[in-house]
mmCIF file of C-alpha atoms in Angstrom:
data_model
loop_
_atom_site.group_PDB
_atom_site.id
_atom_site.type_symbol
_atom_site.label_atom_id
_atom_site.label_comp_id
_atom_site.label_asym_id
_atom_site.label_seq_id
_atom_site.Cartn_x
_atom_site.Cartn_y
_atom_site.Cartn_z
ATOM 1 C CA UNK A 1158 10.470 -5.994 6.397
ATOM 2 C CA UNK A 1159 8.724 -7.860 3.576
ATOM 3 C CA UNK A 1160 6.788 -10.175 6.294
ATOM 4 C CA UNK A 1161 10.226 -11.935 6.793
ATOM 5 C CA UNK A 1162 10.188 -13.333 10.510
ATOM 6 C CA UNK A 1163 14.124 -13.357 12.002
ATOM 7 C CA UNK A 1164 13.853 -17.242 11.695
ATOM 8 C CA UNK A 1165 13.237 -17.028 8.416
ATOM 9 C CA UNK A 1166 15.669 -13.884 7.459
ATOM 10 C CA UNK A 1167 18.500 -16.134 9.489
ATOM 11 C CA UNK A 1168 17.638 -19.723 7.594
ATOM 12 C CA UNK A 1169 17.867 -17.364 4.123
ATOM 13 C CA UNK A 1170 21.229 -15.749 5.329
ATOM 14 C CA UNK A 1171 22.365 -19.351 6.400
ATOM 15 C CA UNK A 1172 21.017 -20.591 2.543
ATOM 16 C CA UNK A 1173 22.451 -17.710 0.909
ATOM 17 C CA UNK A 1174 26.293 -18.585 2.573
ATOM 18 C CA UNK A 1175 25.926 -22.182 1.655
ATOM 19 C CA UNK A 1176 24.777 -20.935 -2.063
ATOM 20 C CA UNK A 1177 28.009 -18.164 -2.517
ATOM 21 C CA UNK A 1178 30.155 -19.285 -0.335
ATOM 22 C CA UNK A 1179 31.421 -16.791 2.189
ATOM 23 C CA UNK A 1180 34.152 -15.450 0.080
ATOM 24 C CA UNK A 1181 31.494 -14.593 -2.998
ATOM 25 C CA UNK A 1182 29.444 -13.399 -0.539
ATOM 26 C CA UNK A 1183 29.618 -9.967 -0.066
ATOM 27 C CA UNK A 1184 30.247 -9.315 -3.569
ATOM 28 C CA UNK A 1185 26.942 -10.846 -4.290
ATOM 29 C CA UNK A 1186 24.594 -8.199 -1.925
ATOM 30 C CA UNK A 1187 27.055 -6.079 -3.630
ATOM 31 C CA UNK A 1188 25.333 -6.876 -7.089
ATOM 32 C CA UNK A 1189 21.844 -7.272 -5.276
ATOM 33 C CA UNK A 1190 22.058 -3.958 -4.047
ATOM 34 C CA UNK A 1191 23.256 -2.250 -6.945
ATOM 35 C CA UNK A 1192 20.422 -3.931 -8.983
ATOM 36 C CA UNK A 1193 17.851 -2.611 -6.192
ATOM 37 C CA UNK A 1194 19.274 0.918 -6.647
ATOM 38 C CA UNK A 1195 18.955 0.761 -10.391
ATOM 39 C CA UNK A 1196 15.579 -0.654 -10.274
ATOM 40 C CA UNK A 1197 14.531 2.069 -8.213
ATOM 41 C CA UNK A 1198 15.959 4.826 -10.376
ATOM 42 C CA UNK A 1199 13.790 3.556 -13.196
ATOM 43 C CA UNK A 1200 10.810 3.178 -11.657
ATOM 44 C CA UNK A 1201 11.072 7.051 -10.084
ATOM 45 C CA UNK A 1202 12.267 8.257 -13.594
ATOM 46 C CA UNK A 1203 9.013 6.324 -15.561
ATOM 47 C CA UNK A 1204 6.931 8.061 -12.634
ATOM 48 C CA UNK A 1205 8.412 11.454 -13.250
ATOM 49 C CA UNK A 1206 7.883 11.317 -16.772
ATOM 50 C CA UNK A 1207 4.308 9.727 -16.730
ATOM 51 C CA UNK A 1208 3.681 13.177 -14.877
ATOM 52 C CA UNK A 1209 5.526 15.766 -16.954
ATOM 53 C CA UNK A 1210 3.567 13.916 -20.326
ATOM 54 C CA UNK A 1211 0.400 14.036 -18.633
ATOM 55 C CA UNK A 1212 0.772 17.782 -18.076
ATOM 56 C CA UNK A 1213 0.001 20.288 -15.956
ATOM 57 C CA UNK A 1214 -3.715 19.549 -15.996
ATOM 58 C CA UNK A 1215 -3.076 16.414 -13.754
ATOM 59 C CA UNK A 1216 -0.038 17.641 -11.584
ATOM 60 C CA UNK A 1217 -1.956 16.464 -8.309
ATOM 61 C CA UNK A 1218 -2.044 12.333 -10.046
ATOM 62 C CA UNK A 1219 -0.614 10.361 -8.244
ATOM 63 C CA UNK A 1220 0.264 6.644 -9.673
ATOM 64 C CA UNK A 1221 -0.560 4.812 -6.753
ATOM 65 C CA UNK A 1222 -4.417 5.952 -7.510
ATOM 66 C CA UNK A 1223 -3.964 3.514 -10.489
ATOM 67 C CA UNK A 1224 -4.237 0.731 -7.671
ATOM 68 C CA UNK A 1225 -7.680 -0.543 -7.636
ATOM 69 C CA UNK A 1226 -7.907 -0.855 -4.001
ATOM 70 C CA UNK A 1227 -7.336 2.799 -3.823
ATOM 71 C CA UNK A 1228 -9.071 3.944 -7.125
ATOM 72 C CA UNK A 1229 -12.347 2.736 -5.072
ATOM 73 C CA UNK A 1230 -11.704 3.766 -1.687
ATOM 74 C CA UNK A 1231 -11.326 7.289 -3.237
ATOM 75 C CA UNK A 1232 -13.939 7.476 -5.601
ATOM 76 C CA UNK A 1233 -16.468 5.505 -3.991
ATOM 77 C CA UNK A 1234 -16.084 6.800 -0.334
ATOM 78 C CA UNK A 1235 -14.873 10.182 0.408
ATOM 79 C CA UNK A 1236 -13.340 9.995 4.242
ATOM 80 C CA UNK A 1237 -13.235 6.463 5.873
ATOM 81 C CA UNK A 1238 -13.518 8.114 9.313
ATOM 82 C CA UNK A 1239 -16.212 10.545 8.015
ATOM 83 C CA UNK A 1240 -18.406 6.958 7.384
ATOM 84 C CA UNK A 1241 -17.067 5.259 10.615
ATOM 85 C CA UNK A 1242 -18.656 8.363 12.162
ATOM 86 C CA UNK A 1243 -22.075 7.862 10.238
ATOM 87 C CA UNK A 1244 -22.352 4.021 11.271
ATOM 88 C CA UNK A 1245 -21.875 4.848 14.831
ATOM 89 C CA UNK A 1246 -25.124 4.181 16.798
ATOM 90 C CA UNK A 1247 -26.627 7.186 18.429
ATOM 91 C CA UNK A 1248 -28.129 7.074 22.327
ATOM 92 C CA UNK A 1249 -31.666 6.528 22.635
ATOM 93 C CA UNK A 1250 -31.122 8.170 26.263
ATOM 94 C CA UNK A 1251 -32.322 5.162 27.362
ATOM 95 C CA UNK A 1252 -35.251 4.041 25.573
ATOM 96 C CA UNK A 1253 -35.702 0.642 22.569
ATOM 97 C CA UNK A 1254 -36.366 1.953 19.377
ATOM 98 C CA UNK A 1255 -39.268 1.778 17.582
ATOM 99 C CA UNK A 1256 -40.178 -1.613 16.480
ATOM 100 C CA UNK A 1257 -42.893 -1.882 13.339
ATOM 101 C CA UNK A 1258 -43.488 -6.002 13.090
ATOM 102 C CA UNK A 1259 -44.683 -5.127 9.290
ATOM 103 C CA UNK A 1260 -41.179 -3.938 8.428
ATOM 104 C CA UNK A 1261 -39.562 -7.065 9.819
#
């Protein structure tokens, strides 16, 4: 979870109980969590209305095309395992391929 190793996760537990004191605590992840949860509500809600004012032309958008990673991989390259398939060398059943010394 978040690249956290369980060394890590325990020294930020141990820092987080020195910080609030083990009284303050729970009461604390209380808040965290809370925050989280609210965070989350607005970021579904913005989604869900980014969608319904786009209209029903563009009911199939989906935000996380607005990545550029993604916006390329899509647009640019239909099926990554349809192009792993292309680059895969075919048999020659045995024989070299042709060799042209002008092309080289």
């Amino acid at each position: 979870m978040f690249g956290i190793s369980g060394g890590e996760f325990v020294l930020l537990l141990l820092l987080a109980l020195l910080i609030f004191g083990p009284d303050q605590l729970p009461k604390a992840a209380q808040q965290i969590g809370r925050v989280l949860r609210q965070l989350r509500t607005m970021a579904n809600s913005a989604t869900q209305d980014l969608k319904e004012g786009l209209g029903p032309e563009y009911k199939d958008f989906d935000v996380q095309d607005l990545n550029p990673k993604r916006f390329v991989q899509k647009h640019f390259w239909d099926d990554p395992e349809e192009e792993q398939k292309a680059k895969k060398p075919t048999r020659l059943n045995g024989k070299r391929p042709p060799f042209d010394p002008e092309a080289t």
